[in-house]
GROMACS .gro file of C-alpha atoms in nm:
model
  256
    1MET     CA    1   2.862  -0.710  -2.331
    2GLY     CA    2   2.564  -0.479  -2.321
    3LYS     CA    3   2.541  -0.181  -2.548
    4ALA     CA    4   2.482   0.179  -2.447
    5TYR     CA    5   2.154   0.336  -2.549
    6ASN     CA    6   2.122   0.684  -2.686
    7VAL     CA    7   1.898   0.942  -2.517
    8LYS     CA    8   1.613   0.906  -2.767
    9GLN     CA    9   1.594   0.529  -2.711
   10ALA     CA   10   1.607   0.573  -2.333
   11GLU     CA   11   1.307   0.805  -2.341
   12THR     CA   12   1.075   0.519  -2.439
   13LYS     CA   13   1.271   0.205  -2.347
   14LEU     CA   14   1.304   0.305  -1.984
   15LEU     CA   15   1.422  -0.037  -1.866
   16SER     CA   16   1.619  -0.288  -2.069
   17VAL     CA   17   1.721  -0.620  -1.911
   18GLU     CA   18   1.969  -0.809  -2.127
   19GLY     CA   19   2.064  -1.169  -2.050
   20LEU     CA   20   2.049  -1.116  -1.676
   21SER     CA   21   2.183  -1.419  -1.487
   22LYS     CA   22   2.259  -1.469  -1.119
   23LYS     CA   23   2.444  -1.744  -0.930
   24TYR     CA   24   2.476  -1.696  -0.554
   25LYS     CA   25   2.780  -1.925  -0.539
   26LYS     CA   26   3.036  -1.890  -0.815
   27THR     CA   27   3.136  -2.256  -0.782
   28SER     CA   28   2.775  -2.375  -0.815
   29GLY     CA   29   2.619  -2.452  -1.150
   30VAL     CA   30   2.274  -2.352  -1.024
   31TYR     CA   31   2.135  -2.017  -1.140
   32ALA     CA   32   1.870  -1.835  -0.938
   33ALA     CA   33   1.802  -1.635  -1.257
   34LYS     CA   34   1.923  -1.728  -1.605
   35ASP     CA   35   1.927  -1.525  -1.927
   36VAL     CA   36   1.635  -1.301  -1.828
   37THR     CA   37   1.569  -1.054  -2.110
   38PHE     CA   38   1.282  -0.806  -2.142
   39THR     CA   39   1.208  -0.434  -2.169
   40ALA     CA   40   0.970  -0.192  -2.001
   41GLU     CA   41   0.869   0.122  -2.186
   42SER     CA   42   0.714   0.449  -2.080
   43GLY     CA   43   0.347   0.401  -2.000
   44GLU     CA   44   0.374   0.025  -1.941
   45VAL     CA   45   0.272  -0.180  -1.639
   46VAL     CA   46   0.495  -0.487  -1.647
   47GLY     CA   47   0.419  -0.782  -1.422
   48LEU     CA   48   0.689  -1.032  -1.329
   49LEU     CA   49   0.484  -1.346  -1.262
   50GLY     CA   50   0.585  -1.673  -1.104
   51ALA     CA   51   0.535  -1.909  -0.814
   52ASN     CA   52   0.729  -1.879  -0.489
   53GLY     CA   53   1.097  -1.949  -0.561
   54ALA     CA   54   1.064  -1.885  -0.936
   55GLY     CA   55   1.332  -1.614  -0.927
   56LYS     CA   56   1.120  -1.299  -0.921
   57THR     CA   57   1.281  -1.133  -0.618
   58THR     CA   58   1.632  -1.226  -0.732
   59THR     CA   59   1.560  -1.068  -1.071
   60LEU     CA   60   1.429  -0.747  -0.913
   61LYS     CA   61   1.726  -0.723  -0.675
   62CYS     CA   62   1.965  -0.758  -0.969
   63ILE     CA   63   1.774  -0.497  -1.172
   64THR     CA   64   1.789  -0.249  -0.884
   65GLY     CA   65   2.153  -0.315  -0.798
   66MET     CA   66   2.082  -0.457  -0.453
   67ILE     CA   67   2.284  -0.766  -0.545
   68PRO     CA   68   2.551  -0.798  -0.816
   69ILE     CA   69   2.468  -0.950  -1.153
   70THR     CA   70   2.669  -1.260  -1.246
   71GLU     CA   71   2.614  -1.218  -1.621
   72GLY     CA   72   2.425  -0.977  -1.844
   73GLU     CA   73   2.337  -0.609  -1.814
   74VAL     CA   74   2.057  -0.378  -1.701
   75TYR     CA   75   1.999  -0.028  -1.840
   76ILE     CA   76   1.765   0.223  -1.678
   77SER     CA   77   1.706   0.536  -1.885
   78GLY     CA   78   2.020   0.436  -2.072
   79TYR     CA   79   2.236   0.411  -1.757
   80SER     CA   80   2.404   0.081  -1.672
   81ILE     CA   81   2.320  -0.044  -1.323
   82LYS     CA   82   2.671  -0.194  -1.311
   83LYS     CA   83   2.878   0.088  -1.462
   84ASP     CA   84   2.675   0.396  -1.364
   85PRO     CA   85   2.474   0.285  -1.059
   86VAL     CA   86   2.413   0.628  -0.904
   87LYS     CA   87   2.255   0.773  -1.218
   88ALA     CA   88   2.064   0.451  -1.284
   89LYS     CA   89   1.925   0.439  -0.929
   90SER     CA   90   1.815   0.802  -0.946
   91GLN     CA   91   1.562   0.697  -1.212
   92PHE     CA   92   1.355   0.458  -0.998
   93SER     CA   93   1.212   0.369  -0.659
   94PHE     CA   94   1.205   0.013  -0.525
   95VAL     CA   95   0.962  -0.111  -0.262
   96THR     CA   96   1.093  -0.442  -0.125
   97ASP     CA   97   0.876  -0.719   0.015
   98ASN     CA   98   1.007  -0.677   0.371
   99HIS     CA   99   0.909  -0.307   0.397
  100SER     CA  100   1.220  -0.196   0.584
  101VAL     CA  101   1.164   0.148   0.732
  102PHE     CA  102   1.293   0.366   1.017
  103LEU     CA  103   1.073   0.252   1.303
  104LYS     CA  104   1.148   0.544   1.538
  105MET     CA  105   1.028   0.801   1.286
  106THR     CA  106   0.669   0.910   1.247
  107GLY     CA  107   0.512   0.853   0.909
  108LYS     CA  108   0.542   1.224   0.829
  109GLN     CA  109   0.910   1.231   0.930
  110TYR     CA  110   0.976   0.936   0.700
  111LEU     CA  111   0.804   1.105   0.407
  112ASP     CA  112   1.001   1.423   0.470
  113PHE     CA  113   1.320   1.217   0.487
  114MET     CA  114   1.244   1.060   0.147
  115CYS     CA  115   1.177   1.407   0.006
  116ASP     CA  116   1.514   1.522   0.140
  117VAL     CA  117   1.696   1.223  -0.012
  118TYR     CA  118   1.546   1.286  -0.355
  119ARG     CA  119   1.560   1.666  -0.325
  120VAL     CA  120   1.189   1.727  -0.366
  121PRO     CA  121   1.131   2.105  -0.349
  122THR     CA  122   0.958   2.222  -0.031
  123GLU     CA  123   0.674   2.385  -0.223
  124LYS     CA  124   0.592   2.055  -0.400
  125ARG     CA  125   0.588   1.826  -0.096
  126LYS     CA  126   0.232   1.894   0.015
  127GLU     CA  127   0.106   1.836  -0.337
  128ARG     CA  128   0.287   1.502  -0.356
  129TYR     CA  129   0.164   1.398  -0.012
  130LEU     CA  130  -0.199   1.470  -0.098
  131ALA     CA  131  -0.164   1.276  -0.426
  132VAL     CA  132  -0.044   0.958  -0.253
  133GLU     CA  133  -0.262   0.995   0.057
  134ASP     CA  134  -0.570   0.992  -0.165
  135SER     CA  135  -0.483   0.633  -0.264
  136PHE     CA  136  -0.310   0.493   0.044
  137ARG     CA  137  -0.524   0.662   0.310
  138LEU     CA  138  -0.306   0.665   0.620
  139GLY     CA  139  -0.504   0.958   0.757
  140GLY     CA  140  -0.408   1.071   1.105
  141ALA     CA  141  -0.175   0.773   1.146
  142VAL     CA  142   0.084   0.960   0.939
  143GLY     CA  143   0.169   1.148   1.259
  144ASP     CA  144   0.221   0.829   1.462
  145VAL     CA  145   0.551   0.649   1.521
  146ILE     CA  146   0.603   0.376   1.259
  147SER     CA  147   0.695   0.112   1.521
  148GLY     CA  148   0.327   0.109   1.617
  149TYR     CA  149   0.208   0.050   1.260
  150SER     CA  150   0.055  -0.277   1.147
  151HIS     CA  151   0.218  -0.474   0.864
  152GLY     CA  152  -0.023  -0.323   0.612
  153MET     CA  153   0.037   0.032   0.736
  154ARG     CA  154   0.415  -0.012   0.709
  155GLN     CA  155   0.362  -0.130   0.355
  156LYS     CA  156   0.157   0.179   0.279
  157ILE     CA  157   0.414   0.424   0.421
  158CYS     CA  158   0.692   0.255   0.220
  159MET     CA  159   0.490   0.291  -0.100
  160MET     CA  160   0.405   0.652  -0.021
  161GLY     CA  161   0.768   0.736   0.049
  162SER     CA  162   0.882   0.574  -0.274
  163LEU     CA  163   0.648   0.798  -0.473
  164MET     CA  164   0.727   1.136  -0.322
  165HIS     CA  165   0.974   1.224  -0.599
  166GLU     CA  166   0.760   1.079  -0.882
  167PRO     CA  167   1.014   0.824  -1.007
  168ARG     CA  168   1.012   0.750  -1.379
  169LEU     CA  169   1.024   0.379  -1.295
  170TRP     CA  170   0.837   0.241  -0.993
  171ILE     CA  171   0.943  -0.112  -0.892
  172LEU     CA  172   0.756  -0.320  -0.635
  173ASP     CA  173   0.808  -0.670  -0.497
  174GLU     CA  174   0.473  -0.839  -0.418
  175PRO     CA  175   0.297  -0.507  -0.348
  176MET     CA  176  -0.048  -0.651  -0.271
  177LEU     CA  177   0.051  -0.884   0.012
  178GLY     CA  178  -0.080  -0.763   0.348
  179LEU     CA  179  -0.317  -0.504   0.205
  180ASP     CA  180  -0.691  -0.512   0.266
  181PRO     CA  181  -0.913  -0.553  -0.044
  182GLU     CA  182  -1.011  -0.185  -0.056
  183THR     CA  183  -0.648  -0.070  -0.043
  184GLN     CA  184  -0.550  -0.333  -0.300
  185GLN     CA  185  -0.800  -0.183  -0.542
  186SER     CA  186  -0.673   0.169  -0.467
  187VAL     CA  187  -0.314   0.057  -0.536
  188MET     CA  188  -0.420  -0.111  -0.860
  189ASP     CA  189  -0.597   0.207  -0.968
  190TYR     CA  190  -0.293   0.416  -0.874
  191ILE     CA  191  -0.055   0.190  -1.070
  192THR     CA  192  -0.276   0.216  -1.379
  193ALA     CA  193  -0.305   0.594  -1.354
  194TYR     CA  194   0.067   0.634  -1.283
  195ALA     CA  195   0.157   0.446  -1.599
  196ARG     CA  196  -0.096   0.637  -1.806
  197SER     CA  197   0.069   0.960  -1.696
  198GLY     CA  198   0.387   0.848  -1.874
  199HIS     CA  199   0.566   0.660  -1.596
  200THR     CA  200   0.657   0.291  -1.593
  201VAL     CA  201   0.568   0.031  -1.332
  202LEU     CA  202   0.738  -0.306  -1.280
  203PHE     CA  203   0.609  -0.536  -1.008
  204SER     CA  204   0.637  -0.900  -0.909
  205THR     CA  205   0.336  -1.107  -0.811
  206HIS     CA  206   0.189  -1.454  -0.805
  207ASN     CA  207  -0.161  -1.304  -0.802
  208LEU     CA  208  -0.289  -1.371  -1.153
  209TYR     CA  209  -0.608  -1.172  -1.098
  210VAL     CA  210  -0.412  -0.854  -1.020
  211ALA     CA  211  -0.177  -0.914  -1.314
  212SER     CA  212  -0.459  -0.974  -1.561
  213GLU     CA  213  -0.640  -0.659  -1.446
  214ILE     CA  214  -0.358  -0.403  -1.468
  215CYS     CA  215  -0.062  -0.538  -1.668
  216THR     CA  216   0.011  -0.427  -2.022
  217LYS     CA  217   0.294  -0.683  -2.035
  218ALA     CA  218   0.343  -1.004  -1.837
  219VAL     CA  219   0.686  -1.165  -1.798
  220ILE     CA  220   0.623  -1.518  -1.671
  221ILE     CA  221   0.924  -1.672  -1.499
  222SER     CA  222   0.979  -2.034  -1.394
  223GLY     CA  223   1.293  -2.188  -1.247
  224GLY     CA  224   1.477  -1.859  -1.292
  225ARG     CA  225   1.408  -1.846  -1.667
  226ILE     CA  226   1.148  -1.667  -1.874
  227ALA     CA  227   0.872  -1.906  -1.979
  228LYS     CA  228   0.672  -1.654  -2.182
  229ILE     CA  229   0.628  -1.282  -2.237
  230LEU     CA  230   0.268  -1.179  -2.303
  231GLY     CA  231   0.205  -0.848  -2.477
  232PRO     CA  232  -0.096  -0.617  -2.441
  233GLU     CA  233  -0.301  -0.780  -2.717
  234GLU     CA  234  -0.250  -1.128  -2.575
  235ILE     CA  235  -0.345  -1.007  -2.228
  236ARG     CA  236  -0.652  -0.828  -2.365
  237LEU     CA  237  -0.771  -1.138  -2.549
  238GLY     CA  238  -0.652  -1.416  -2.318
  239GLY     CA  239  -0.618  -1.241  -1.983
  240ARG     CA  240  -0.599  -1.457  -1.675
  241ARG     CA  241  -0.666  -1.781  -1.863
  242LEU     CA  242  -0.360  -1.734  -2.085
  243MET     CA  243  -0.147  -1.632  -1.787
  244GLU     CA  244  -0.255  -1.945  -1.600
  245TYR     CA  245  -0.163  -2.163  -1.897
  246TRP     CA  246   0.196  -2.036  -1.910
  247TYR     CA  247   0.220  -2.010  -1.532
  248HIS     CA  248   0.147  -2.383  -1.496
  249ASN     CA  249   0.260  -2.532  -1.828
  250ASP     CA  250   0.619  -2.425  -1.884
  251ASP     CA  251   0.783  -2.734  -2.029
  252ASP     CA  252   1.145  -2.635  -2.065
  253GLY     CA  253   1.179  -2.294  -1.901
  254GLU     CA  254   1.322  -2.140  -2.214
  255GLY     CA  255   1.218  -1.784  -2.299
  256ARG     CA  256   1.009  -1.742  -2.611
   0.00000   0.00000   0.00000
């Protein structure tokens, strides 16, 4: 059983994942994620690293409440994703890897829709749009119908929409896939600046270069289990080389 956090703890420990485990079939002994435990605090950029099939997407979907957790608990700003899902979900935005979006809307209509959902005041919407447009650079295409967007443009509009209400926790599944190099760098810069402004970012990736450049914490997952958690000092000193070691040399899959 997870414990409830008080308000003071929740201010810094924005995300707490406690023994998260997921089996897709109750009768099966195979876990897609097993005993995943880590935290993400205000100002952190946390990378969930692993090869394809390691359990990254399953973990993110459990954290965000998209699929039920078999065992364990997730707290977001002190709210349980299982017991208080509405309040927990109001604390974050999640950009999935399939970039589902309303294709018959224009980009602007979609951004307005996201503002409506999260009750962004009318007077603040232009300010928020300009802030994200500076990084994602849709330009005049924001007035076009989304069905005509390329894969990369759909990815951009999903990211922009997820940021319109300035979520305390921004969660992304493989955010760099499909983006051109210039936009990738802009997104990396935005993630870094967003965290420095007091927000928290959690994203999955198998791109070790991106992780080593922007992460303050790296949670390396293999076979659904945590292989290693690298803190800021380890990343600063070891960077990509240390990430590669744990990425490729997990002997038993047990978290350390």
